[in-house]
PDB file of C-alpha atoms in Angstrom:
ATOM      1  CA  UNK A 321     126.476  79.720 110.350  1.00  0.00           C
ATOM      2  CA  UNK A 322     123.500  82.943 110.983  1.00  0.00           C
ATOM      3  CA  UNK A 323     124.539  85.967 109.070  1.00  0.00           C
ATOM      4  CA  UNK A 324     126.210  88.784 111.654  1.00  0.00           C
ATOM      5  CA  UNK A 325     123.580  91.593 109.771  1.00  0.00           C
ATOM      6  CA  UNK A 326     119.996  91.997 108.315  1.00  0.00           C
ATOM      7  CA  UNK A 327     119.389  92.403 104.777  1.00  0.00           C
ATOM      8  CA  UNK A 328     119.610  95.789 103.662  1.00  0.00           C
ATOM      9  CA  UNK A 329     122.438  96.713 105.587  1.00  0.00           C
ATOM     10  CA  UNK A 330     125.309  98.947 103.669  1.00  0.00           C
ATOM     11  CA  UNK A 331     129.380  98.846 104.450  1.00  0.00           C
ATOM     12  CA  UNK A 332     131.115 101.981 104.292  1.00  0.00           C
ATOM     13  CA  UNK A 333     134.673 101.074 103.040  1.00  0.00           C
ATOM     14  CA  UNK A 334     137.532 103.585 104.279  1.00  0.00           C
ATOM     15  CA  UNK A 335     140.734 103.918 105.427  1.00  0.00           C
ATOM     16  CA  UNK A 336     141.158 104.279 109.277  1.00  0.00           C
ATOM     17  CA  UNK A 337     140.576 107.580 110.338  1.00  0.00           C
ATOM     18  CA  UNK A 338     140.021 108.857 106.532  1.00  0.00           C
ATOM     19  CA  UNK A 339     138.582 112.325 106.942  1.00  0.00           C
ATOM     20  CA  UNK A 340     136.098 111.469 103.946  1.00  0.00           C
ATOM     21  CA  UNK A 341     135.065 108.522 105.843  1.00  0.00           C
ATOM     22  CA  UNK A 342     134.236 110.003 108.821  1.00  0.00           C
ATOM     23  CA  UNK A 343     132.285 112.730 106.905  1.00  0.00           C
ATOM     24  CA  UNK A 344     130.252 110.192 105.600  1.00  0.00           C
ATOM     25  CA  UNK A 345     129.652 108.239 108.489  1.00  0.00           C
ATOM     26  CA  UNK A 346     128.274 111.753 110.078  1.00  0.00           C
ATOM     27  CA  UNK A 347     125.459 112.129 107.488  1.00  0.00           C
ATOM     28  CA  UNK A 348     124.864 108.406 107.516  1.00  0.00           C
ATOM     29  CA  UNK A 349     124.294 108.920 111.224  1.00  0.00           C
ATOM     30  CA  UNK A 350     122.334 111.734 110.809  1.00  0.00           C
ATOM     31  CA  UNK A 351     120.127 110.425 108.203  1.00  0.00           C
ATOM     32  CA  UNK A 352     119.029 107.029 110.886  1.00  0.00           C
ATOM     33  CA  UNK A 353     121.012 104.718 108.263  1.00  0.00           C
ATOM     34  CA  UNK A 354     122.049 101.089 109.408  1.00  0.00           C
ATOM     35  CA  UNK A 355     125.571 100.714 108.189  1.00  0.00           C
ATOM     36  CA  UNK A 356     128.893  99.880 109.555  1.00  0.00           C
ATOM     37  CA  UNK A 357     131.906 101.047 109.125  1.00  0.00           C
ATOM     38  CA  UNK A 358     134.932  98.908 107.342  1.00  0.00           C
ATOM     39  CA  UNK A 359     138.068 100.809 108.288  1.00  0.00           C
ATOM     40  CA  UNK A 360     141.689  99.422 106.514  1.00  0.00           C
ATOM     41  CA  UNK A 361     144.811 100.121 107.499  1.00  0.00           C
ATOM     42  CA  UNK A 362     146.127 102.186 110.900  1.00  0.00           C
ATOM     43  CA  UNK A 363     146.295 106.233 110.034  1.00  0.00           C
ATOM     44  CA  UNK A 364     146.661 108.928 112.212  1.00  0.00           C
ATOM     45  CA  UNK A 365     143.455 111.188 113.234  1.00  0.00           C
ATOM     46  CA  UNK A 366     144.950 114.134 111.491  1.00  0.00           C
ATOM     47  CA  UNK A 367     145.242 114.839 107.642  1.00  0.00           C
ATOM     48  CA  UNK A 368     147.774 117.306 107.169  1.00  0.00           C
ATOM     49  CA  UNK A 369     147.025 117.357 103.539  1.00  0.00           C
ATOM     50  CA  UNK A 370     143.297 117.804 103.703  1.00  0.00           C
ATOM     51  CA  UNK A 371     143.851 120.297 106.743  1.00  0.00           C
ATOM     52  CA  UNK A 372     146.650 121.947 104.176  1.00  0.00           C
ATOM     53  CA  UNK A 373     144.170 122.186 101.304  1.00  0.00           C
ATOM     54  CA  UNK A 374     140.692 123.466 103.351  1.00  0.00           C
ATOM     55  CA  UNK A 375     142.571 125.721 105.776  1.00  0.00           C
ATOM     56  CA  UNK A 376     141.997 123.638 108.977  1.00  0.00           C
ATOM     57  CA  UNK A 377     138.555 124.382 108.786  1.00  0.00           C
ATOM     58  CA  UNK A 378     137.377 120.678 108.089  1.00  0.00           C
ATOM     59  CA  UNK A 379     136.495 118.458 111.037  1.00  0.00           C
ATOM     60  CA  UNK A 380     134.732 115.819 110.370  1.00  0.00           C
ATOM     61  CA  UNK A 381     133.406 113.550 113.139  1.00  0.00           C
ATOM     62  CA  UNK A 382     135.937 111.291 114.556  1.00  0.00           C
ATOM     63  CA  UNK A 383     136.059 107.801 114.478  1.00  0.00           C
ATOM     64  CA  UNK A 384     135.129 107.183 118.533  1.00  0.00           C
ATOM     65  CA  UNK A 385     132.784 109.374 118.139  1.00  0.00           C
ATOM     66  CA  UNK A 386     131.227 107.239 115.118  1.00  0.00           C
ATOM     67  CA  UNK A 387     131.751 104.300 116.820  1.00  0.00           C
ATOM     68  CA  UNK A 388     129.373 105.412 119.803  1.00  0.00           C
ATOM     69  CA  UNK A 389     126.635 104.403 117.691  1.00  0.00           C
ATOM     70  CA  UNK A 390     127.491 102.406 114.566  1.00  0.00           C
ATOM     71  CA  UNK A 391     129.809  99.049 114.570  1.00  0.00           C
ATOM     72  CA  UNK A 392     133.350 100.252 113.116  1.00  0.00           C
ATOM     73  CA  UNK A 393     135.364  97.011 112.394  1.00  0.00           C
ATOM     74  CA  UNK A 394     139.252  97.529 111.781  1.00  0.00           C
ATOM     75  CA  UNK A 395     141.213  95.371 109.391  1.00  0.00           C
ATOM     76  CA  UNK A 396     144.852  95.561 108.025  1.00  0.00           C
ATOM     77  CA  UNK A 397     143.730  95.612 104.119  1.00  0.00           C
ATOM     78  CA  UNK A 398     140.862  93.891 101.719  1.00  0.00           C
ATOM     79  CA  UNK A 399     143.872  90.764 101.939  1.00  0.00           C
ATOM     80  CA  UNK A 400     143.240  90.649 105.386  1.00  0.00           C
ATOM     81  CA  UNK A 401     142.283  86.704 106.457  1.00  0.00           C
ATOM     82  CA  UNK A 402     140.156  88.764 109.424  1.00  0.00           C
ATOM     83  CA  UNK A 403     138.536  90.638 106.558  1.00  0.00           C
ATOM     84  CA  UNK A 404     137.592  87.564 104.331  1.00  0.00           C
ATOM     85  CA  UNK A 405     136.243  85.925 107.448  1.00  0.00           C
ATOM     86  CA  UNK A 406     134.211  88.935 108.345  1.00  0.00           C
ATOM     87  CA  UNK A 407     132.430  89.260 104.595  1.00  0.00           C
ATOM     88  CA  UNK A 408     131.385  85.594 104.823  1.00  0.00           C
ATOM     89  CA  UNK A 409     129.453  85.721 107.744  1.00  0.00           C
ATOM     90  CA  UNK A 410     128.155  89.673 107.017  1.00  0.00           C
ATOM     91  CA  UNK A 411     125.666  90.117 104.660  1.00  0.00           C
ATOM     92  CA  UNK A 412     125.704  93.853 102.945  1.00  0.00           C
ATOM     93  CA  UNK A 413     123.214  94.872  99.984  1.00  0.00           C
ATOM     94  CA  UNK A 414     126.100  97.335  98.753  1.00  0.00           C
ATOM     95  CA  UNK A 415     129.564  99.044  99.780  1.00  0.00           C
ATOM     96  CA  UNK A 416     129.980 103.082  99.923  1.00  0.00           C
ATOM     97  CA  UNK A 417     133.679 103.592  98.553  1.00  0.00           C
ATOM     98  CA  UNK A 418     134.722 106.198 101.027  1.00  0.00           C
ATOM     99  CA  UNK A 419     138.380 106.604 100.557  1.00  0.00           C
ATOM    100  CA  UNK A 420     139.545 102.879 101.035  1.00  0.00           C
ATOM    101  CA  UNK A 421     143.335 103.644  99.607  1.00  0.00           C
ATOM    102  CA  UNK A 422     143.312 100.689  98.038  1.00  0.00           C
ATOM    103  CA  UNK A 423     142.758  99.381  94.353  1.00  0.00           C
ATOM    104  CA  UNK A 424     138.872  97.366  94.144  1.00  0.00           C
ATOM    105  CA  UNK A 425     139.433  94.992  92.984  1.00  0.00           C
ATOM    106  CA  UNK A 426     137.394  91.948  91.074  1.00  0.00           C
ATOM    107  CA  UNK A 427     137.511  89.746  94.382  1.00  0.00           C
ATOM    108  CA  UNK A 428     136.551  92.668  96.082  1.00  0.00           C
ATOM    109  CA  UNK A 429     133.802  93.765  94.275  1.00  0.00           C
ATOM    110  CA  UNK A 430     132.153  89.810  93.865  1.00  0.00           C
ATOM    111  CA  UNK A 431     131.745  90.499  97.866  1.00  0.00           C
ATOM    112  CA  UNK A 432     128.924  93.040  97.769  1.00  0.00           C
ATOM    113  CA  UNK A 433     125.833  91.475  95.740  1.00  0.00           C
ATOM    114  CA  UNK A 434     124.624  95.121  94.356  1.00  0.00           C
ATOM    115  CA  UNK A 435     128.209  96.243  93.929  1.00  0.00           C
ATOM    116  CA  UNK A 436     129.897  99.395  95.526  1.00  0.00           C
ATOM    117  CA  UNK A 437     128.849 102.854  94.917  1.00  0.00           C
ATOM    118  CA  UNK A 438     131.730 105.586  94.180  1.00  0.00           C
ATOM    119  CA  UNK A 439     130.977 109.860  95.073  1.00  0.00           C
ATOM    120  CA  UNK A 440     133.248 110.979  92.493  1.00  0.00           C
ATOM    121  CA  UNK A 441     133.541 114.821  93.001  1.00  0.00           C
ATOM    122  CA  UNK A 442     133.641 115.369  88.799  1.00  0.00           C
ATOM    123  CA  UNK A 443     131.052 115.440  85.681  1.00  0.00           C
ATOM    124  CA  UNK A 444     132.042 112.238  84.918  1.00  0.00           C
ATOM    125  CA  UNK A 445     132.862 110.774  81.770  1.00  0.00           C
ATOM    126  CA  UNK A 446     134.528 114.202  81.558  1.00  0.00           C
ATOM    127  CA  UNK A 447     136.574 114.439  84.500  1.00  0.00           C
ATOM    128  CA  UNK A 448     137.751 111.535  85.797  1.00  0.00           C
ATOM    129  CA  UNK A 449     140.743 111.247  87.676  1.00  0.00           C
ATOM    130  CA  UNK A 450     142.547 113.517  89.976  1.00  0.00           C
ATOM    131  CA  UNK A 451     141.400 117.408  91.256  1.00  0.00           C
ATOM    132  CA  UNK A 452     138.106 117.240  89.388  1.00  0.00           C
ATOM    133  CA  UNK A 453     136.403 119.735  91.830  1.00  0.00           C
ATOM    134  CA  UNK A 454     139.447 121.990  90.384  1.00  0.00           C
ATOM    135  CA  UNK A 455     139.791 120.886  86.687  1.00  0.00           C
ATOM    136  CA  UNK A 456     135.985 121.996  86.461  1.00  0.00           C
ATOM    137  CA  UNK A 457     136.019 125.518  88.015  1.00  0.00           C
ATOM    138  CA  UNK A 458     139.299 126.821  85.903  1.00  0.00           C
ATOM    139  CA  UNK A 459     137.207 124.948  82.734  1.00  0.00           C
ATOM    140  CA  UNK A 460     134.165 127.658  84.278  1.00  0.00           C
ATOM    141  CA  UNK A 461     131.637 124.827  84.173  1.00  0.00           C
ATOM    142  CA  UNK A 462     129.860 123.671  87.538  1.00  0.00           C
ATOM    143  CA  UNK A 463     131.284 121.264  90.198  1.00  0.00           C
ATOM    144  CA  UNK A 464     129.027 118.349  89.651  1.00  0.00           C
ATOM    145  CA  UNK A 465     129.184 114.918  91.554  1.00  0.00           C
ATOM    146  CA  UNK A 466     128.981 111.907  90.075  1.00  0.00           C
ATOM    147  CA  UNK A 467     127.641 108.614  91.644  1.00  0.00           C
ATOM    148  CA  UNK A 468     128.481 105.528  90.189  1.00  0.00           C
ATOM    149  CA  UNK A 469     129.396 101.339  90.443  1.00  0.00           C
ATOM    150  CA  UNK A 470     132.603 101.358  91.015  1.00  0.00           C
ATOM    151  CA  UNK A 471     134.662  98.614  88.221  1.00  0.00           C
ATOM    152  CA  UNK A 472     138.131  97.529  87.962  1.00  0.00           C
ATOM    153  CA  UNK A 473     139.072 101.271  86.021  1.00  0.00           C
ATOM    154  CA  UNK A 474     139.718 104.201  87.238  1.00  0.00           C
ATOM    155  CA  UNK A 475     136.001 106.538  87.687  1.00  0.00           C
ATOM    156  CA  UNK A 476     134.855 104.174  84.802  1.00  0.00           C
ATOM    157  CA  UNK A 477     131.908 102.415  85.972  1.00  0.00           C
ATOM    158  CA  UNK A 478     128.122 102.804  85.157  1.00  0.00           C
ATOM    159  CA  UNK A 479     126.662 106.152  86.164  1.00  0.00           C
ATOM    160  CA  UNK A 480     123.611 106.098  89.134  1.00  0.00           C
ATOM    161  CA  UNK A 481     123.221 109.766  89.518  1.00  0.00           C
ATOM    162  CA  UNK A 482     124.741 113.236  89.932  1.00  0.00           C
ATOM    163  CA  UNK A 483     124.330 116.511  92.067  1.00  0.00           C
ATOM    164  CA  UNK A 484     125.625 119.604  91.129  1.00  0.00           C
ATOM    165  CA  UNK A 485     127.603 121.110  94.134  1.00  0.00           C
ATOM    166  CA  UNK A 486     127.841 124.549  95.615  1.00  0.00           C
ATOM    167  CA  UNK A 487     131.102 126.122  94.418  1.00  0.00           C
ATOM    168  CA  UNK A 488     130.613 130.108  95.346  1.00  0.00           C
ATOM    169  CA  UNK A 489     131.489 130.079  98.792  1.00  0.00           C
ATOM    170  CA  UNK A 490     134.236 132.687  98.589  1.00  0.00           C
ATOM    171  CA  UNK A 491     137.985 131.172  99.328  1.00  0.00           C
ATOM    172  CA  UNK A 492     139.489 128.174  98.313  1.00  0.00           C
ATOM    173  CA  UNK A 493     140.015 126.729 101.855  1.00  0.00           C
ATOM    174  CA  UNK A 494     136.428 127.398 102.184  1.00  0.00           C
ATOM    175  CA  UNK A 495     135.538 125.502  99.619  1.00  0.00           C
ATOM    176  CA  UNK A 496     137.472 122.122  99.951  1.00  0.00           C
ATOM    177  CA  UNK A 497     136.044 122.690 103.430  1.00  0.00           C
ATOM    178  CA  UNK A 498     132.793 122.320 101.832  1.00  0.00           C
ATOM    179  CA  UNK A 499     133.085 119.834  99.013  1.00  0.00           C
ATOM    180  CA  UNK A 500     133.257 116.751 101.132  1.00  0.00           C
ATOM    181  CA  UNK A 501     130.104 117.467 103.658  1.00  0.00           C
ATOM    182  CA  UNK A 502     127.972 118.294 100.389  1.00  0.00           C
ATOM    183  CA  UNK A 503     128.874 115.118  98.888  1.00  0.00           C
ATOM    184  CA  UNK A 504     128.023 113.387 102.198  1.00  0.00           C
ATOM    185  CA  UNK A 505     124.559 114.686 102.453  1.00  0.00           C
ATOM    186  CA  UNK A 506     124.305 113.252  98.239  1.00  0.00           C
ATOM    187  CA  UNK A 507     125.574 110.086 100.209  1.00  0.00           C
ATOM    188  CA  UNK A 508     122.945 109.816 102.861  1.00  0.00           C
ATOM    189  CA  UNK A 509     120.292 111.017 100.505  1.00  0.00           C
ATOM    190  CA  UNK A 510     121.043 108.441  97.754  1.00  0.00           C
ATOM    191  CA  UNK A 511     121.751 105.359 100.244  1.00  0.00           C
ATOM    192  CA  UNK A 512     118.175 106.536 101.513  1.00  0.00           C
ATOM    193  CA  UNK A 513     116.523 105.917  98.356  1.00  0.00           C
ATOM    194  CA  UNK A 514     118.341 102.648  97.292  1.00  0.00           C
ATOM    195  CA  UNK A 515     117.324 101.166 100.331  1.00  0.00           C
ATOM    196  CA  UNK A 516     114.106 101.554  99.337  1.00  0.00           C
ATOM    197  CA  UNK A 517     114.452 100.087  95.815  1.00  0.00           C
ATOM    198  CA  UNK A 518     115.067  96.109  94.313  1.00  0.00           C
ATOM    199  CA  UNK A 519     118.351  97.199  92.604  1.00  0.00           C
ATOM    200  CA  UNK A 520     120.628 100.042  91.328  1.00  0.00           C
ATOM    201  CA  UNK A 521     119.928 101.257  87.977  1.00  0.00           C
ATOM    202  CA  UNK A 522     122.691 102.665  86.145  1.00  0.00           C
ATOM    203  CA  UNK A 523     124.299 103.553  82.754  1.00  0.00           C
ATOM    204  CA  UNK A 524     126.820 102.690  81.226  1.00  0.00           C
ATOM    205  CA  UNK A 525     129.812 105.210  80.593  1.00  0.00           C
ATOM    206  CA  UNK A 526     130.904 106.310  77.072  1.00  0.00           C
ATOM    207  CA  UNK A 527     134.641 107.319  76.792  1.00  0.00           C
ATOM    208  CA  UNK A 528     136.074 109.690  78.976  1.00  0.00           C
ATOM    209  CA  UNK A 529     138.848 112.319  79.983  1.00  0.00           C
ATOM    210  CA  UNK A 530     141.162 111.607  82.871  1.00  0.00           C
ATOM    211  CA  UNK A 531     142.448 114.129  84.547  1.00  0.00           C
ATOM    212  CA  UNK A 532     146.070 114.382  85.587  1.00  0.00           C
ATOM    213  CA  UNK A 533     147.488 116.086  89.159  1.00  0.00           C
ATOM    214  CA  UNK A 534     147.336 119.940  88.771  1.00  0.00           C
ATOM    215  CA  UNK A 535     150.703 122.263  89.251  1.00  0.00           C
ATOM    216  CA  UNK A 536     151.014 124.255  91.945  1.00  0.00           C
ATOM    217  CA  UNK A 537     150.859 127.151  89.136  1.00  0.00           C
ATOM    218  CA  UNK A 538     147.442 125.738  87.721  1.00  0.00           C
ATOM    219  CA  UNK A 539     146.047 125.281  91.041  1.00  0.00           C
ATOM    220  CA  UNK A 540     146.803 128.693  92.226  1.00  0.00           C
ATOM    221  CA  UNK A 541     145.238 130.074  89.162  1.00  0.00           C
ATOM    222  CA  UNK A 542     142.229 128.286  90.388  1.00  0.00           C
ATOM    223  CA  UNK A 543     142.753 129.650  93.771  1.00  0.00           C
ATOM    224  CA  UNK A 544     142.452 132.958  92.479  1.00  0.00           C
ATOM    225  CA  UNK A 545     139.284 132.193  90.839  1.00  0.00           C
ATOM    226  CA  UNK A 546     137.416 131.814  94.448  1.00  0.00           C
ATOM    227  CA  UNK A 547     138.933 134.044  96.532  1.00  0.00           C
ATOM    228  CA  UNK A 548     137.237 136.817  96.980  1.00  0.00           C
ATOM    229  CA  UNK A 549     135.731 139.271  99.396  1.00  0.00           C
TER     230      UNK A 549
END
């Protein structure tokens, strides 16, 4: 059976609707990069915690919008017979993890030759885990991005690159606003070059901190830290 896609092609993994994912399928767009989007599950168009967090000032492009000009295929879940199907006949260089909600998985990962590439929003081997973006501005260091092959751990796969990320921007809300179309633009920029290259290089991890959920207490301490006149 003819493969659906030409080589070079990338799948952007997310869950239906997923602001993140629709953030990156913007600059993906933008940047005249052939990819489609894998969407799991069945979510609503509205994230009430990301619109809690960045103050309703986030709005990414929305999925019929994105799927004016890219393919966006819908399946129930990686377990999906639909999805199985779909990967044998597709043929993807490598996967953008962009907020799947599920676990990756071994049988997952064996699906995309070159792997799949994770935007962690921390310094990683230092901040893995949950709020990075936050664990790094009450530590007073730099919000740094890490990209990096996803494995089966948690943040724990070889490191590709990283790009430090613009953290003075005055609130909070303004900044969560931010975080996500920075790391977008590192998405497009860094899909860009791959394309262009034989293979990923990347390094392997040494051992790392994960970071747990902040309190409400430690996260309005953090708060405090960027809002400002």
């Amino acid at each position: 059976m003819p493969k659906l896609w030409g080589k070079g092609l990338i799948a952007l993994l997310t869950r239906h609707n997923s602001y993140i994912g629709r953030q990156y399928s913007a600059a993906l767009i933008v940047s005249g990069i052939d990819f489609e989007v894998l969407a799991f599950g069945n979510y609503p168009d509205y994230e009430k915690v990301e619109e809690s967090r960045c103050g309703g000032l986030w709005r990414p492009l929305s999925t019929d919008q994105i799927a004016e000009s890219r393919k966006v295929e819908r399946f129930v879940s990686t377990r999906d017979e639909r999805f199985l199907h779909h990967m044998t006949r597709a043929e993807y260089r490598f996967g953008i993890q962009g907020d799947i909600g599920e676990i990756i998985d071994k049988n997952l990962l064996s699906l995309f030759p070159e792997g799949i590439i994770n935007f962690h929003p921390g310094d990683l081997p230092a901040y893995r885990g949950c709020d990075a973006p936050e664990w790094q501005l009450l530590h007073g260091l730099p919000v740094v991005c890490t990209a990096h092959l996803v494995d089966e751990g948690i943040d724990t796969g070889p490191i590709i690159t990283k790009r430090q990320l613009t953290s003075s921007i005055g609130s909070y809300h303004k900044f969560r606003a931010s975080l996500y179309p920075q790391i977008a633009n590192f998405v497009a920029q860094l899909c860009s070059e791959l394309l262009n290259k034989t293979e990923i290089n990347s390094t392997p991890q040494e051992s790392g901190i994960y970071r747990k959920r902040m309190s409400e207490e430690v996260r309005e301490r953090v708060s405090q830290l960027l809002d400002r006149p």
